[in-house]
PDB file of C-alpha atoms in Angstrom:
ATOM      1  CA  MET A 536      11.364  -9.087  12.637  1.00  0.00           C
ATOM      2  CA  SER A 537       8.866  -8.241   9.875  1.00  0.00           C
ATOM      3  CA  GLN A 538       9.311  -8.868   6.189  1.00  0.00           C
ATOM      4  CA  PHE A 539       8.540  -5.861   3.944  1.00  0.00           C
ATOM      5  CA  TYR A 540       7.868  -6.454   0.276  1.00  0.00           C
ATOM      6  CA  LEU A 541       8.048  -3.317  -1.871  1.00  0.00           C
ATOM      7  CA  VAL A 542       5.713  -2.563  -4.759  1.00  0.00           C
ATOM      8  CA  ALA A 543       5.768   0.419  -7.141  1.00  0.00           C
ATOM      9  CA  PRO A 544       2.623   0.435  -9.290  1.00  0.00           C
ATOM     10  CA  SER A 545       2.583   4.230  -9.741  1.00  0.00           C
ATOM     11  CA  GLY A 546       5.108   6.971 -10.460  1.00  0.00           C
ATOM     12  CA  TYR A 547       8.830   6.436 -10.421  1.00  0.00           C
ATOM     13  CA  CYS A 548      10.679   7.265  -7.236  1.00  0.00           C
ATOM     14  CA  ILE A 549      11.896  10.783  -7.781  1.00  0.00           C
ATOM     15  CA  ASN A 550      13.730  10.931  -4.459  1.00  0.00           C
ATOM     16  CA  GLN A 551      16.022   7.906  -4.564  1.00  0.00           C
ATOM     17  CA  GLN A 552      17.855   9.102  -1.415  1.00  0.00           C
ATOM     18  CA  ALA A 553      14.581   9.078   0.557  1.00  0.00           C
ATOM     19  CA  ALA A 554      13.824   5.527  -0.609  1.00  0.00           C
ATOM     20  CA  ALA A 555      17.326   4.385   0.350  1.00  0.00           C
ATOM     21  CA  ARG A 556      16.914   6.082   3.720  1.00  0.00           C
ATOM     22  CA  GLY A 557      13.582   4.285   4.216  1.00  0.00           C
ATOM     23  CA  VAL A 558      15.110   0.902   3.397  1.00  0.00           C
ATOM     24  CA  GLU A 559      18.020   1.581   5.711  1.00  0.00           C
ATOM     25  CA  ARG A 560      15.707   2.637   8.555  1.00  0.00           C
ATOM     26  CA  LEU A 561      13.604  -0.512   8.240  1.00  0.00           C
ATOM     27  CA  GLN A 562      16.688  -2.747   8.063  1.00  0.00           C
ATOM     28  CA  GLN A 563      18.335  -1.039  11.054  1.00  0.00           C
ATOM     29  CA  ALA A 564      15.112  -1.733  13.015  1.00  0.00           C
ATOM     30  CA  GLY A 565      15.650  -5.428  12.235  1.00  0.00           C
ATOM     31  CA  HIS A 566      13.268  -5.869   9.295  1.00  0.00           C
ATOM     32  CA  GLU A 567      13.901  -7.551   5.980  1.00  0.00           C
ATOM     33  CA  VAL A 568      13.158  -5.433   2.910  1.00  0.00           C
ATOM     34  CA  ALA A 569      12.548  -7.454  -0.283  1.00  0.00           C
ATOM     35  CA  HIS A 570      11.931  -6.474  -3.918  1.00  0.00           C
ATOM     36  CA  GLN A 571      14.096  -3.354  -3.740  1.00  0.00           C
ATOM     37  CA  GLN A 572      14.688  -3.505  -7.476  1.00  0.00           C
ATOM     38  CA  VAL A 573      11.451  -1.552  -7.986  1.00  0.00           C
ATOM     39  CA  ILE A 574      12.962   1.562  -6.454  1.00  0.00           C
ATOM     40  CA  PRO A 575      15.263   2.701  -9.305  1.00  0.00           C
ATOM     41  CA  ARG A 576      13.030   1.365 -12.059  1.00  0.00           C
ATOM     42  CA  ARG A 577      11.701   4.000 -14.476  1.00  0.00           C
ATOM     43  CA  GLN A 578       9.726   4.130 -17.697  1.00  0.00           C
ATOM     44  CA  GLN A 579       8.739   7.679 -18.585  1.00  0.00           C
ATOM     45  CA  ARG A 580       6.878   8.987 -15.516  1.00  0.00           C
ATOM     46  CA  PHE A 581       6.148   5.495 -14.172  1.00  0.00           C
ATOM     47  CA  ALA A 582       8.056   3.051 -11.934  1.00  0.00           C
ATOM     48  CA  GLY A 583       8.587   0.675 -14.810  1.00  0.00           C
ATOM     49  CA  THR A 584       6.565  -0.510 -17.792  1.00  0.00           C
ATOM     50  CA  GLU A 585       2.922  -1.349 -17.324  1.00  0.00           C
ATOM     51  CA  HIS A 586       3.832  -5.049 -17.635  1.00  0.00           C
ATOM     52  CA  GLU A 587       6.454  -4.708 -14.844  1.00  0.00           C
ATOM     53  CA  ARG A 588       4.133  -2.779 -12.538  1.00  0.00           C
ATOM     54  CA  LEU A 589       1.246  -5.151 -13.180  1.00  0.00           C
ATOM     55  CA  ALA A 590       3.501  -8.170 -12.512  1.00  0.00           C
ATOM     56  CA  ASP A 591       4.515  -6.613  -9.179  1.00  0.00           C
ATOM     57  CA  ILE A 592       0.900  -6.558  -8.082  1.00  0.00           C
ATOM     58  CA  ASN A 593      -0.213  -9.884  -9.552  1.00  0.00           C
ATOM     59  CA  GLN A 594       2.763 -11.785  -8.090  1.00  0.00           C
ATOM     60  CA  LEU A 595       1.479 -10.872  -4.611  1.00  0.00           C
ATOM     61  CA  ALA A 596      -1.039 -13.709  -5.071  1.00  0.00           C
ATOM     62  CA  LYS A 597       1.861 -16.223  -5.127  1.00  0.00           C
ATOM     63  CA  LEU A 598       4.273 -14.435  -2.765  1.00  0.00           C
ATOM     64  CA  PRO A 599       5.750 -16.990  -0.348  1.00  0.00           C
ATOM     65  CA  GLY A 600       5.905 -16.345   3.347  1.00  0.00           C
ATOM     66  CA  ARG A 601       3.499 -15.406   6.085  1.00  0.00           C
ATOM     67  CA  ASN A 602       2.660 -12.063   7.653  1.00  0.00           C
ATOM     68  CA  ARG A 603       4.459 -10.005   5.032  1.00  0.00           C
ATOM     69  CA  ILE A 604       3.949  -6.315   4.859  1.00  0.00           C
ATOM     70  CA  VAL A 605       3.425  -5.056   1.278  1.00  0.00           C
ATOM     71  CA  LEU A 606       4.535  -1.451   1.216  1.00  0.00           C
ATOM     72  CA  ALA A 607       4.112   0.988  -1.682  1.00  0.00           C
ATOM     73  CA  VAL A 608       7.240   2.947  -2.548  1.00  0.00           C
ATOM     74  CA  ARG A 609       5.324   6.064  -3.483  1.00  0.00           C
ATOM     75  CA  GLY A 610       2.109   7.340  -5.076  1.00  0.00           C
ATOM     76  CA  GLY A 611       1.702   9.636  -8.036  1.00  0.00           C
ATOM     77  CA  TYR A 612      -0.139   8.281 -11.055  1.00  0.00           C
ATOM     78  CA  GLY A 613      -0.324   5.002 -12.857  1.00  0.00           C
ATOM     79  CA  ALA A 614      -2.084   2.457 -10.658  1.00  0.00           C
ATOM     80  CA  SER A 615      -5.474   3.112 -12.241  1.00  0.00           C
ATOM     81  CA  ARG A 616      -4.059   2.028 -15.616  1.00  0.00           C
ATOM     82  CA  LEU A 617      -3.430  -1.444 -14.170  1.00  0.00           C
ATOM     83  CA  LEU A 618      -6.874  -2.045 -12.670  1.00  0.00           C
ATOM     84  CA  PRO A 619      -8.497  -3.902 -15.622  1.00  0.00           C
ATOM     85  CA  HIS A 620      -5.600  -6.390 -15.731  1.00  0.00           C
ATOM     86  CA  ILE A 621      -5.101  -7.188 -12.075  1.00  0.00           C
ATOM     87  CA  ASP A 622      -5.727 -10.785 -11.002  1.00  0.00           C
ATOM     88  CA  TRP A 623      -8.355  -9.882  -8.444  1.00  0.00           C
ATOM     89  CA  GLN A 624      -9.404 -13.530  -7.899  1.00  0.00           C
ATOM     90  CA  GLY A 625      -5.829 -14.571  -7.190  1.00  0.00           C
ATOM     91  CA  LEU A 626      -5.205 -11.697  -4.784  1.00  0.00           C
ATOM     92  CA  VAL A 627      -8.502 -12.214  -2.955  1.00  0.00           C
ATOM     93  CA  ALA A 628      -7.781 -15.968  -2.639  1.00  0.00           C
ATOM     94  CA  ARG A 629      -4.338 -15.191  -1.207  1.00  0.00           C
ATOM     95  CA  GLN A 630      -5.803 -12.806   1.321  1.00  0.00           C
ATOM     96  CA  GLN A 631      -8.353 -15.379   2.430  1.00  0.00           C
ATOM     97  CA  ARG A 632      -5.695 -18.085   2.701  1.00  0.00           C
ATOM     98  CA  ASP A 633      -2.737 -16.224   4.128  1.00  0.00           C
ATOM     99  CA  PRO A 634      -3.260 -12.461   4.387  1.00  0.00           C
ATOM    100  CA  LEU A 635      -0.668  -9.901   3.466  1.00  0.00           C
ATOM    101  CA  LEU A 636      -0.626  -6.582   5.322  1.00  0.00           C
ATOM    102  CA  ILE A 637      -0.973  -4.118   2.430  1.00  0.00           C
ATOM    103  CA  CYS A 638      -0.111  -0.501   3.131  1.00  0.00           C
ATOM    104  CA  GLY A 639       0.059   2.727   1.122  1.00  0.00           C
ATOM    105  CA  HIS A 640      -1.959   5.768   0.158  1.00  0.00           C
ATOM    106  CA  SER A 641      -2.316   8.298  -2.672  1.00  0.00           C
ATOM    107  CA  ASP A 642      -2.462   6.616  -6.088  1.00  0.00           C
ATOM    108  CA  PHE A 643      -2.116   3.209  -4.410  1.00  0.00           C
ATOM    109  CA  THR A 644      -5.672   3.721  -3.050  1.00  0.00           C
ATOM    110  CA  ALA A 645      -7.012   2.653  -6.476  1.00  0.00           C
ATOM    111  CA  ILE A 646      -5.610  -0.862  -5.929  1.00  0.00           C
ATOM    112  CA  GLN A 647      -6.746  -0.881  -2.308  1.00  0.00           C
ATOM    113  CA  SER A 648     -10.250   0.104  -3.373  1.00  0.00           C
ATOM    114  CA  GLY A 649     -10.258  -2.627  -5.967  1.00  0.00           C
ATOM    115  CA  LEU A 650      -9.314  -5.216  -3.348  1.00  0.00           C
ATOM    116  CA  LEU A 651     -12.127  -3.992  -1.124  1.00  0.00           C
ATOM    117  CA  ALA A 652     -14.668  -4.009  -3.969  1.00  0.00           C
ATOM    118  CA  MET A 653     -13.666  -7.401  -5.392  1.00  0.00           C
ATOM    119  CA  GLY A 654     -13.188  -9.390  -2.210  1.00  0.00           C
ATOM    120  CA  ASN A 655     -13.850  -7.326   0.868  1.00  0.00           C
ATOM    121  CA  VAL A 656     -10.093  -7.271   1.475  1.00  0.00           C
ATOM    122  CA  ILE A 657      -9.030  -4.861   4.186  1.00  0.00           C
ATOM    123  CA  THR A 658      -5.817  -2.883   3.575  1.00  0.00           C
ATOM    124  CA  PHE A 659      -4.104  -0.073   5.471  1.00  0.00           C
ATOM    125  CA  SER A 660      -4.056   3.558   4.350  1.00  0.00           C
ATOM    126  CA  GLY A 661      -0.755   4.436   5.850  1.00  0.00           C
ATOM    127  CA  PRO A 662       2.881   5.329   5.295  1.00  0.00           C
ATOM    128  CA  MET A 663       4.904   4.608   2.194  1.00  0.00           C
ATOM    129  CA  LEU A 664       8.586   3.926   1.797  1.00  0.00           C
ATOM    130  CA  ALA A 665       9.979   7.129   0.274  1.00  0.00           C
ATOM    131  CA  GLY A 666       7.729   9.874   1.615  1.00  0.00           C
ATOM    132  CA  ASN A 667       7.257   8.519   5.132  1.00  0.00           C
ATOM    133  CA  PHE A 668       9.876   5.949   6.174  1.00  0.00           C
ATOM    134  CA  GLY A 669      12.379   7.822   4.044  1.00  0.00           C
ATOM    135  CA  ALA A 670      11.645  11.319   5.366  1.00  0.00           C
ATOM    136  CA  GLU A 671      14.687  13.158   6.650  1.00  0.00           C
ATOM    137  CA  THR A 672      13.116  12.917  10.102  1.00  0.00           C
ATOM    138  CA  LEU A 673      10.831   9.971  10.692  1.00  0.00           C
ATOM    139  CA  ASP A 674       7.642  11.193  12.322  1.00  0.00           C
ATOM    140  CA  PRO A 675       7.312   9.322  15.641  1.00  0.00           C
ATOM    141  CA  PHE A 676       3.515   9.625  15.490  1.00  0.00           C
ATOM    142  CA  THR A 677       3.443   7.932  12.063  1.00  0.00           C
ATOM    143  CA  GLU A 678       5.817   5.173  13.141  1.00  0.00           C
ATOM    144  CA  HIS A 679       3.997   4.482  16.418  1.00  0.00           C
ATOM    145  CA  HIS A 680       0.544   4.365  14.874  1.00  0.00           C
ATOM    146  CA  PHE A 681       1.699   2.320  11.867  1.00  0.00           C
ATOM    147  CA  TRP A 682       2.903  -0.495  14.107  1.00  0.00           C
ATOM    148  CA  GLN A 683      -0.050  -0.139  16.454  1.00  0.00           C
ATOM    149  CA  ALA A 684      -2.500  -0.486  13.525  1.00  0.00           C
ATOM    150  CA  LEU A 685      -0.738  -3.593  12.169  1.00  0.00           C
ATOM    151  CA  ARG A 686      -0.509  -5.303  15.554  1.00  0.00           C
ATOM    152  CA  GLN A 687      -4.067  -4.697  16.801  1.00  0.00           C
ATOM    153  CA  ARG A 688      -6.637  -7.273  15.846  1.00  0.00           C
ATOM    154  CA  ASN A 689      -9.586  -4.857  16.331  1.00  0.00           C
ATOM    155  CA  SER A 690     -10.203  -1.319  15.346  1.00  0.00           C
ATOM    156  CA  PRO A 691      -9.635   1.206  18.130  1.00  0.00           C
ATOM    157  CA  SER A 692     -12.829   3.000  17.121  1.00  0.00           C
ATOM    158  CA  ASN A 693     -16.197   2.301  18.715  1.00  0.00           C
ATOM    159  CA  GLY A 694     -17.948   3.135  15.445  1.00  0.00           C
ATOM    160  CA  ARG A 695     -19.676   6.301  16.638  1.00  0.00           C
ATOM    161  CA  ALA A 696     -18.906   9.775  15.455  1.00  0.00           C
ATOM    162  CA  LYS A 697     -19.145  12.874  17.607  1.00  0.00           C
ATOM    163  CA  GLY A 698     -19.447  16.492  16.596  1.00  0.00           C
ATOM    164  CA  ARG A 699     -21.608  18.786  14.550  1.00  0.00           C
ATOM    165  CA  THR A 700     -22.506  18.412  10.899  1.00  0.00           C
ATOM    166  CA  ALA A 701     -21.915  21.170   8.465  1.00  0.00           C
ATOM    167  CA  GLY A 702     -25.664  21.839   8.405  1.00  0.00           C
ATOM    168  CA  TRP A 703     -26.403  20.446   4.938  1.00  0.00           C
ATOM    169  CA  LYS A 704     -27.494  17.056   3.678  1.00  0.00           C
ATOM    170  CA  ALA A 705     -26.681  15.474   0.385  1.00  0.00           C
ATOM    171  CA  PRO A 706     -27.515  12.025  -0.968  1.00  0.00           C
ATOM    172  CA  CYS A 707     -24.519   9.710  -1.176  1.00  0.00           C
ATOM    173  CA  GLY A 708     -24.323   6.415  -3.062  1.00  0.00           C
ATOM    174  CA  GLY A 709     -23.378   4.667  -6.230  1.00  0.00           C
ATOM    175  CA  GLU A 710     -20.396   2.697  -7.427  1.00  0.00           C
ATOM    176  CA  ILE A 711     -16.984   4.242  -7.170  1.00  0.00           C
ATOM    177  CA  TRP A 712     -15.300   1.659  -9.298  1.00  0.00           C
ATOM    178  CA  ARG A 713     -16.221  -1.657 -10.837  1.00  0.00           C
ATOM    179  CA  CYS A 714     -14.158  -4.372 -12.578  1.00  0.00           C
TER     180      CYS A 714
END
């Protein structure tokens, strides 16, 4: 049994039925789903006030338990507004001491990128509660590869790309984001 811990640093959950379906699916599969109070929370277009959403992220540094899966409820907009106030040191220290498996995509990528930039913390770009686990029909490919990615200790890639380039070259570099 895994322990899921929900966070909602972005937009409010428009599709409450999908979120409830996602929670039910995870629970029926034998998993615990904590911090569900973030699902109905709403302040304008966001999943709560900035203080509430920031507290959700910062409390991850002190979250008890081992091998928890932190799962974003949904994306949207709002996570980037929290970046200057996130306790990056606390989160990085937690990840070094007792890593959380952090998963989401879309707007949540801003927080994931911050963790990578501030402490070389690896997170998972993967399914979220409402849009993926709460879909009317759970995609078996998504479910299979989600669990496979979390359970494997090494990347399945050999680090080499194959194929043709588009035929043009452009310089790439620079900072994407900095605290």
